[in-house]
PDB file of C-alpha atoms in Angstrom:
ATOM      1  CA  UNK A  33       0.000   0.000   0.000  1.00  0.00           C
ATOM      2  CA  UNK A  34       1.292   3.477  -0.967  1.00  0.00           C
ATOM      3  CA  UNK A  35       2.230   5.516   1.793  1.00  0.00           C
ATOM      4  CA  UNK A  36       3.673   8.708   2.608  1.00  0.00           C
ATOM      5  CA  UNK A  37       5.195   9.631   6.353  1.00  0.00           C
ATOM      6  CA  UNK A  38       6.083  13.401   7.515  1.00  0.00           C
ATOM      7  CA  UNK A  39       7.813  14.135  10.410  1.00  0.00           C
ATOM      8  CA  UNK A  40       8.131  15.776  12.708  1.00  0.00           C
ATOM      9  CA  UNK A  41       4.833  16.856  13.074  1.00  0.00           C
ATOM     10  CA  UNK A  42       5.152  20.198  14.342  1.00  0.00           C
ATOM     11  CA  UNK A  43       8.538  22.316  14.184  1.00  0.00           C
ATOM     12  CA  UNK A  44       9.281  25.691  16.650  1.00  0.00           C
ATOM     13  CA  UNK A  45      12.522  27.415  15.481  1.00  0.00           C
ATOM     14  CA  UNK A  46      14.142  30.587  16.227  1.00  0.00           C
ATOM     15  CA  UNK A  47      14.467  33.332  13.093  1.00  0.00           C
ATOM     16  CA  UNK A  48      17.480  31.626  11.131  1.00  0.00           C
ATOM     17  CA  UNK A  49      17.900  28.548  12.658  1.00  0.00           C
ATOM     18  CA  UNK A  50      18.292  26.333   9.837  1.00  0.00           C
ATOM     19  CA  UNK A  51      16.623  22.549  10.186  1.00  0.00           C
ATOM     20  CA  UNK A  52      15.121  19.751   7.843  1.00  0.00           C
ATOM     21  CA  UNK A  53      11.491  18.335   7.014  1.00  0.00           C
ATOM     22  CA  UNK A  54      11.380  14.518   6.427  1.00  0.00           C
ATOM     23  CA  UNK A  55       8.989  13.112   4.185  1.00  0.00           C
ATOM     24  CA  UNK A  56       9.355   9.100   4.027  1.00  0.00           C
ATOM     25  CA  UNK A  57       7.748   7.154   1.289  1.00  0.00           C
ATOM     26  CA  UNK A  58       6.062   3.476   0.241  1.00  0.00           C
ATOM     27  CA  UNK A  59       4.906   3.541  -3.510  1.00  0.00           C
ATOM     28  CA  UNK A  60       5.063   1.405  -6.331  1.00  0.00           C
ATOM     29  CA  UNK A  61       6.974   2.833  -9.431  1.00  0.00           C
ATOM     30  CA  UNK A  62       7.357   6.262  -7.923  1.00  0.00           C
ATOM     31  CA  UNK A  63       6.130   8.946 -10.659  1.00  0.00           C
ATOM     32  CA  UNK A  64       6.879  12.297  -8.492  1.00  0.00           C
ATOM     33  CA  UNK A  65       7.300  13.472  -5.002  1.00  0.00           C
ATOM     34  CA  UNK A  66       5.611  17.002  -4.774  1.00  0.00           C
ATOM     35  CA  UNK A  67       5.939  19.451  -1.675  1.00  0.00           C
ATOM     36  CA  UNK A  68       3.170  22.163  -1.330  1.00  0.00           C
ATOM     37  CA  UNK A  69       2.894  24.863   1.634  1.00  0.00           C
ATOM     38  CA  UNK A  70      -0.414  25.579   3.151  1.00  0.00           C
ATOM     39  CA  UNK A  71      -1.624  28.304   5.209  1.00  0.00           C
ATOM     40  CA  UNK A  72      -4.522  28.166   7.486  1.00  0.00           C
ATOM     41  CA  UNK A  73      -7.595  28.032   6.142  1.00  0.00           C
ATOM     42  CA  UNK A  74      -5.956  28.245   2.309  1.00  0.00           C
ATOM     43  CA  UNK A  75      -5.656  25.780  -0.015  1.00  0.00           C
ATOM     44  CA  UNK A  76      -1.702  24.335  -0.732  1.00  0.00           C
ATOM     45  CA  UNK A  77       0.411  26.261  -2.417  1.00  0.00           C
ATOM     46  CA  UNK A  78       3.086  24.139  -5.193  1.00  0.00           C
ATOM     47  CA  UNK A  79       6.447  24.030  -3.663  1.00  0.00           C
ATOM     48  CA  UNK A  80       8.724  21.434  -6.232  1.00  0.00           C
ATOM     49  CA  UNK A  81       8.142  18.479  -7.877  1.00  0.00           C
ATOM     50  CA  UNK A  82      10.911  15.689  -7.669  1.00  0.00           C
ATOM     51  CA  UNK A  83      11.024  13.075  -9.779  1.00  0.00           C
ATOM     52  CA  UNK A  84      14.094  10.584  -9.425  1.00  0.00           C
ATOM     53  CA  UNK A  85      16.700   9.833  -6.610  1.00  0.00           C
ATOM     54  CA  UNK A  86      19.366  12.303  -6.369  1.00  0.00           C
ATOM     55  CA  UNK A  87      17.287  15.038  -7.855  1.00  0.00           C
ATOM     56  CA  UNK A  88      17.570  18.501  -5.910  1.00  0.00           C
ATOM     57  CA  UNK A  89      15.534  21.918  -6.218  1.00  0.00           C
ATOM     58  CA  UNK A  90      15.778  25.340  -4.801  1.00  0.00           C
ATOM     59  CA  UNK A  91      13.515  28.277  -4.101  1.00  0.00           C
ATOM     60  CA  UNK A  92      14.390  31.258  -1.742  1.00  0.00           C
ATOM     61  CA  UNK A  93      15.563  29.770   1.751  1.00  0.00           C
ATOM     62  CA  UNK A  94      13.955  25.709   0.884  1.00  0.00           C
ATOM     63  CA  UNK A  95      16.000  23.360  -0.943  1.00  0.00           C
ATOM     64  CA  UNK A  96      13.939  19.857  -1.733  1.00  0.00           C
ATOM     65  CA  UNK A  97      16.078  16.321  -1.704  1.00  0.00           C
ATOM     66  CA  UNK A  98      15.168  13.037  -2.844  1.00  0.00           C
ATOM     67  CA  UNK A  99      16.328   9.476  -2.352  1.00  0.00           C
ATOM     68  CA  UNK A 100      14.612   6.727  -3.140  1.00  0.00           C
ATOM     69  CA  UNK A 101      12.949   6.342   0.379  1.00  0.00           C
ATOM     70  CA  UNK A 102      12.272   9.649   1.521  1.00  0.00           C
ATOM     71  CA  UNK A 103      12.556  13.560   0.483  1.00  0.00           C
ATOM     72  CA  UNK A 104      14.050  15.844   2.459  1.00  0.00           C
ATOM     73  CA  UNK A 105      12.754  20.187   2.383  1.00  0.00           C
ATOM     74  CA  UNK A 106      15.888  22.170   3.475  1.00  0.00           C
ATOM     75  CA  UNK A 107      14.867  25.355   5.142  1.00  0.00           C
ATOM     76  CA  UNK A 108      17.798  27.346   5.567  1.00  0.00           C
ATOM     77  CA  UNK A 109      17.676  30.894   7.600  1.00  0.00           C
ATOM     78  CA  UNK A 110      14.119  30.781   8.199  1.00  0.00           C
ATOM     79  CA  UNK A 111      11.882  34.038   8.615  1.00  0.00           C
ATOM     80  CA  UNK A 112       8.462  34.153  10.516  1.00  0.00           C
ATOM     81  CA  UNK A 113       6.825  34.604   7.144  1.00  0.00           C
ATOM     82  CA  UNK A 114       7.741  30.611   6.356  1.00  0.00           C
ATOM     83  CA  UNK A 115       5.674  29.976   9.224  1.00  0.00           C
ATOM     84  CA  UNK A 116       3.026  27.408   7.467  1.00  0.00           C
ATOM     85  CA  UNK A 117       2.492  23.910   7.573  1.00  0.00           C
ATOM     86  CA  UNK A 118       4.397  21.929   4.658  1.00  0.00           C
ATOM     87  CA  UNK A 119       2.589  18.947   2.649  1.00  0.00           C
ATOM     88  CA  UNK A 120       4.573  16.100   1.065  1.00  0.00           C
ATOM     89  CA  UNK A 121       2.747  13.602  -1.428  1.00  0.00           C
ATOM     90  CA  UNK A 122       3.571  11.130  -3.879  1.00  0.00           C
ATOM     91  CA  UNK A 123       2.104   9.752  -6.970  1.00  0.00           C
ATOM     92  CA  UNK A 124       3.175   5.866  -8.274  1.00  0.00           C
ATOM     93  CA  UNK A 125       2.828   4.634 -11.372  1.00  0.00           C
ATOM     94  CA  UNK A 126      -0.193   3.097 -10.716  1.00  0.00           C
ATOM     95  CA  UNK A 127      -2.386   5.767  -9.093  1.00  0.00           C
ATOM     96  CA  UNK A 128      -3.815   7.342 -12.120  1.00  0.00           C
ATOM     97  CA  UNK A 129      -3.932  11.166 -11.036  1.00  0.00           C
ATOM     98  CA  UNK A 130      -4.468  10.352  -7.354  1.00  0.00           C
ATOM     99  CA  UNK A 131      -2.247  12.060  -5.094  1.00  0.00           C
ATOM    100  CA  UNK A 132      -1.092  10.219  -1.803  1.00  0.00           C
ATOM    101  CA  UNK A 133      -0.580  12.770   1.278  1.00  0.00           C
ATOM    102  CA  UNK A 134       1.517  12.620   4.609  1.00  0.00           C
ATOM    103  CA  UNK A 135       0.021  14.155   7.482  1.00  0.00           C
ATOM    104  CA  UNK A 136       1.347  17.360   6.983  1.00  0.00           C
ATOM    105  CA  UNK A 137       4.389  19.176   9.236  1.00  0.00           C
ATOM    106  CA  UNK A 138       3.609  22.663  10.941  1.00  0.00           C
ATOM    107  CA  UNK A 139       6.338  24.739  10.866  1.00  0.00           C
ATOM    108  CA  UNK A 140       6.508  28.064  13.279  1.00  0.00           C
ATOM    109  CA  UNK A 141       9.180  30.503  13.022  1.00  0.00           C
ATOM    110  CA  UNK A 142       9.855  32.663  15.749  1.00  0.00           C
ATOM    111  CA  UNK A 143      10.951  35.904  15.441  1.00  0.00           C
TER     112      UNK A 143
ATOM    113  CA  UNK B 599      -5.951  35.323 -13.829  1.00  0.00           C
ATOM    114  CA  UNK B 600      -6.044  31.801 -14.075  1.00  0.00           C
ATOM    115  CA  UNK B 601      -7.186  29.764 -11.302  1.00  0.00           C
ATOM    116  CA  UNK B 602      -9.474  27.509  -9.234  1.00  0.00           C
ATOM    117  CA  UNK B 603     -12.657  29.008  -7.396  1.00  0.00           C
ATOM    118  CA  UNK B 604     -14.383  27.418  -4.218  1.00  0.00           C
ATOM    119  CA  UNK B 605     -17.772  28.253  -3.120  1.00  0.00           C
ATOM    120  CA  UNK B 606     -18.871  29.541  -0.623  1.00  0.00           C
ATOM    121  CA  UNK B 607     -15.367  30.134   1.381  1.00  0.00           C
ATOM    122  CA  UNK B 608     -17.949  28.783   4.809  1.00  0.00           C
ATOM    123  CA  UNK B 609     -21.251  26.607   4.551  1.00  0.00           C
ATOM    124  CA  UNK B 610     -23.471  25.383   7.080  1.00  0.00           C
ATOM    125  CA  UNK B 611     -25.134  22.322   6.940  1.00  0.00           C
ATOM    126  CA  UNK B 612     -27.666  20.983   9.080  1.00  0.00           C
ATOM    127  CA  UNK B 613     -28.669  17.191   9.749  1.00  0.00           C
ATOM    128  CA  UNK B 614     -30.380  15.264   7.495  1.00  0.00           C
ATOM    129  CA  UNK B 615     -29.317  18.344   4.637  1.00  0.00           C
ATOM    130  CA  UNK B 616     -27.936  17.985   1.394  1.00  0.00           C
ATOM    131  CA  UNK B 617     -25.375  20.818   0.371  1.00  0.00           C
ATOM    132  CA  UNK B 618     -23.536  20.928  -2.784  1.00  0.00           C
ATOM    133  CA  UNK B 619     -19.825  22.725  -2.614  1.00  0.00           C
ATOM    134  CA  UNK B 620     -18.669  24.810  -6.087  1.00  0.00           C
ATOM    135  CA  UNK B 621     -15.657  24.284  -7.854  1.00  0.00           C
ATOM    136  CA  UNK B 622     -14.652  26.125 -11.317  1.00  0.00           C
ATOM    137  CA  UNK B 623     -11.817  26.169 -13.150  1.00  0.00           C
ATOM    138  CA  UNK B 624     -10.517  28.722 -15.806  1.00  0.00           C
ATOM    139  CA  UNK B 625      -7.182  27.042 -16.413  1.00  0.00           C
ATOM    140  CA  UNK B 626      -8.215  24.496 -19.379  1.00  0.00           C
ATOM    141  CA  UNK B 627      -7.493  21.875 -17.429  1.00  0.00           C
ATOM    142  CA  UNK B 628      -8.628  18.424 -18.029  1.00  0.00           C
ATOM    143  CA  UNK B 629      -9.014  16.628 -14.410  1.00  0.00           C
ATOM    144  CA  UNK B 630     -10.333  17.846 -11.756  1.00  0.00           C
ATOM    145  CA  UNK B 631     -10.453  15.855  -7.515  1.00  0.00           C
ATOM    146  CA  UNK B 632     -12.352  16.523  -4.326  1.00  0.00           C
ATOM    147  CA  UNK B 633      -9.614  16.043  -1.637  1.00  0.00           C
ATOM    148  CA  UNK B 634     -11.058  16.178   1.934  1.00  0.00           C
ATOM    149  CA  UNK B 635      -8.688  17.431   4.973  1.00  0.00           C
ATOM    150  CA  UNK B 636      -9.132  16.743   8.840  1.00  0.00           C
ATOM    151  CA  UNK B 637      -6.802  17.891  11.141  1.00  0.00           C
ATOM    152  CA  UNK B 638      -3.894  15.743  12.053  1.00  0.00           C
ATOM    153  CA  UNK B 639      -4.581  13.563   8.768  1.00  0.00           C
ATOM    154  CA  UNK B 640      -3.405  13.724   5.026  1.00  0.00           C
ATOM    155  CA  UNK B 641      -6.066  15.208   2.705  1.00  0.00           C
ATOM    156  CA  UNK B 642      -7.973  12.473   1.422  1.00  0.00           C
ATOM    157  CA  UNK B 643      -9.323  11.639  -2.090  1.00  0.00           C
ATOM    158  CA  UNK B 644     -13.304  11.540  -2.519  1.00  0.00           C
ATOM    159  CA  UNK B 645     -13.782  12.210  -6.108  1.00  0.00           C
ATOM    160  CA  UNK B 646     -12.022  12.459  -9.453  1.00  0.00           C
ATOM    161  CA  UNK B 647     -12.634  13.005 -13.054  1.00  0.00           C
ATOM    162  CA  UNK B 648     -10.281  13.271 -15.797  1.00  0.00           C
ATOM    163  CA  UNK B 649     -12.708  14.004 -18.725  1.00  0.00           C
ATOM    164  CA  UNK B 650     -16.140  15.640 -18.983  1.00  0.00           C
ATOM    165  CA  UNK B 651     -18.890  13.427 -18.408  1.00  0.00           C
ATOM    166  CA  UNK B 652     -16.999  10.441 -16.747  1.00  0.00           C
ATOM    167  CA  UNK B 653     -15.719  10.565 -12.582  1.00  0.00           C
ATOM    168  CA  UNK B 654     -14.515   7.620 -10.519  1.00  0.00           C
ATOM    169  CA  UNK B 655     -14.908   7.398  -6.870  1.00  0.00           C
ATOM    170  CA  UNK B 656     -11.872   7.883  -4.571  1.00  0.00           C
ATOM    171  CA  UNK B 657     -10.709   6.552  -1.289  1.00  0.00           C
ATOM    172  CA  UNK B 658     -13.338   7.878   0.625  1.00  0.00           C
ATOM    173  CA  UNK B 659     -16.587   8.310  -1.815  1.00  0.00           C
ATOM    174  CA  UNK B 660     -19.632   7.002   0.297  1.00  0.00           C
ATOM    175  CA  UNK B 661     -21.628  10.105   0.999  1.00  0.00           C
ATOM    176  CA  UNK B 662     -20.948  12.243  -1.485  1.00  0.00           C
ATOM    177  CA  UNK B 663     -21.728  12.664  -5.166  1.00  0.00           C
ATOM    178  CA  UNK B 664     -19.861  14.854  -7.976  1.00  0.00           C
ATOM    179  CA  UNK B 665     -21.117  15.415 -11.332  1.00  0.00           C
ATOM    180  CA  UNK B 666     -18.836  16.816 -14.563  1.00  0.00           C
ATOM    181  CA  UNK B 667     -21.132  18.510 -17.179  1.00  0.00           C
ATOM    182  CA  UNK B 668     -18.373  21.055 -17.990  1.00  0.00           C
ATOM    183  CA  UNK B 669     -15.266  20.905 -18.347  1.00  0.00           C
ATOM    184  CA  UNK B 670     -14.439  23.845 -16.125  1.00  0.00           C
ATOM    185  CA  UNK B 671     -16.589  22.745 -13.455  1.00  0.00           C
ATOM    186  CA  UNK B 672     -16.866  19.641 -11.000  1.00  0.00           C
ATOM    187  CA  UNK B 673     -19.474  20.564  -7.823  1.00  0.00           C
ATOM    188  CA  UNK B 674     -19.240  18.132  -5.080  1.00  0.00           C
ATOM    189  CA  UNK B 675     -22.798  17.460  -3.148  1.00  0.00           C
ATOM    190  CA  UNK B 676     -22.435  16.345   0.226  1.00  0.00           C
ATOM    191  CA  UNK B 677     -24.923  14.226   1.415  1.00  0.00           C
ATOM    192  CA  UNK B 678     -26.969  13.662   4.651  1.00  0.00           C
ATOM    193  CA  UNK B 679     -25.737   9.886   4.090  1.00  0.00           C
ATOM    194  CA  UNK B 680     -22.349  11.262   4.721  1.00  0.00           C
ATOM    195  CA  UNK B 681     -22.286  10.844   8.617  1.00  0.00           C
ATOM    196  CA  UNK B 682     -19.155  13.077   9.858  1.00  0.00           C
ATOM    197  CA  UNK B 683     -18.856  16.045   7.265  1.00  0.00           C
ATOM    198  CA  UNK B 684     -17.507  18.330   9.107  1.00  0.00           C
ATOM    199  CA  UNK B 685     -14.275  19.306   7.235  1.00  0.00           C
ATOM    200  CA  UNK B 686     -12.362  21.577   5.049  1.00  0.00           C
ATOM    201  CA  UNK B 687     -12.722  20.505   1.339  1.00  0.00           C
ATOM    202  CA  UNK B 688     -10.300  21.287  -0.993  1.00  0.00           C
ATOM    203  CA  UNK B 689     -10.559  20.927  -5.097  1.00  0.00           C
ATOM    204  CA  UNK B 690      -7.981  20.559  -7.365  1.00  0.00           C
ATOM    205  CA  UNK B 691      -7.436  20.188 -11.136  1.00  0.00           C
ATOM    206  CA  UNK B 692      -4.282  19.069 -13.522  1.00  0.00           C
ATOM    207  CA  UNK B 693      -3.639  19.779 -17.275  1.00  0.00           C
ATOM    208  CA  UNK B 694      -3.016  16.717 -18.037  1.00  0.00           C
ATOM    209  CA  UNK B 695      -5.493  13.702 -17.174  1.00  0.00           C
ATOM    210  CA  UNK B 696      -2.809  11.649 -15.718  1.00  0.00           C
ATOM    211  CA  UNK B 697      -2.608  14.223 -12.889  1.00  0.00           C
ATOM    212  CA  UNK B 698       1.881  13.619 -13.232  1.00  0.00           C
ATOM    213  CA  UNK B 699       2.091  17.791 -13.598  1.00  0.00           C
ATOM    214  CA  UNK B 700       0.976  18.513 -10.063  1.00  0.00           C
ATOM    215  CA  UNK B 701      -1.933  19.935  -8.477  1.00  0.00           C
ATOM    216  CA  UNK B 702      -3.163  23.793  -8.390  1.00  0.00           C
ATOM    217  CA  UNK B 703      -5.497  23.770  -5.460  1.00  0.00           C
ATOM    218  CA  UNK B 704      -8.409  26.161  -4.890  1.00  0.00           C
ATOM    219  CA  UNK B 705      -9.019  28.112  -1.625  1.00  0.00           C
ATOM    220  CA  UNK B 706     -11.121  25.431   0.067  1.00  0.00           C
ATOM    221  CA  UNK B 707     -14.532  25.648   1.799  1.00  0.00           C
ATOM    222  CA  UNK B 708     -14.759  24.989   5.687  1.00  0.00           C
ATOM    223  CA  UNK B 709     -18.221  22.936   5.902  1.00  0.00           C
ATOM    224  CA  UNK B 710     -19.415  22.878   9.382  1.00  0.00           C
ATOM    225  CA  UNK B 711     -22.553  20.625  10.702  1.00  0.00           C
ATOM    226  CA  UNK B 712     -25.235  22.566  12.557  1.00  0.00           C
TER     227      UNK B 712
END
């Protein structure tokens, strides 16, 4: 069964204290990883989308990792305004369309 | 600007009611889902379709009902059948109809049971 892991579950770090995301994964003929960012009460926002082990992507202070067992989101220098909670999900070969979700991580950033 | 759009934003629904949830699209795309998210879980599929006129059920279908008439347009009725509705409800479409390009989510509505 395809299934996707986040941890930890919620994050509290000081303004530019740099720290890592985990996002394990199960899934049969792995077609893409995807990270979104979600604010409350607002629908996700598109982060990256990995495709194959080794790949890496950047975007402002996040950097997304993959291996072939989990992704990693890099979050390097945080500000309060990446305060938000981070969605990983993964689509396999054989899940036409259909997304599968981890739980979600909440990220808070103090000032 | 191109984009999904959920309505109402909040909806009300008391028992035994049925209450349908928008969704409309002006990006072209060809697939639309109805993704359901509780706090503390992943969002959850309920519906898809990836062409007009045709839908398949999701993970978690029994209670709800979609229809696809448009293209641009995939409403999601909730039913009184559905016992725990109480959510946030999120669309979603993809250009392609294998859904590999990613997701662009709309705004969500918050449905609360009265």
């Amino acid at each position: 069964e395809d299934q996707v892991t986040q941890s930890p579950e919620a994050l509290r770090l000081q303004e530019g204290e740099s720290s890592s995301l985990n996002c394990s994964y199960t899934v049969s003929g792995l077609r893409g990883l995807f990270w979104y960012r979600q604010d409350p009460g607002k629908g996700p926002e598109f982060l990256f989308t990995l495709y194959s082990a080794g790949e890496e992507k950047e975007k402002e202070r996040l950097k997304a990792t993959l291996t072939k067992k989990e992704s990693f989101l890099h979050i390097t220098a945080p500000k309060p305004e990446d305060s938000a909670t981070y969605l990983c999900a993964v689509q396999g070969s054989s899940n036409t369309g259909k997304l599968i979700f981890g739980q979600g991580t909440t990220l808070q950033v103090k000032p | 600007d191109g984009g999904i759009t959920q309505s109402p934003k909040y909806l009300f629904r008391k028992e035994g009611q049925n209450v349908t949830l928008s969704c409309e699209q002006n990006l072209n795309h060809d697939a639309m889902y109805w993704y359901r998210q509780d706090p503390g879980q992943g969002l959850r599929l309920i519906y898809y379709s990836q062409i007009v006129n045709d839908f398949q059920k999701g993970d978690i279908a029994e209670g709800y009902s979609v229809s696809r008439e448009k293209k641009e347009s995939f409403p999601l009725t909730v039913t009184s059948a559905q016992k725990n509705p109480t959510a946030f409800y999120l669309c979603a479409s993809t250009l392609g109809r294998q859904g590999w390009d990613g997701y662009t989510f709309g705004s969500g509505t918050r449905l609360t049971v009265v």
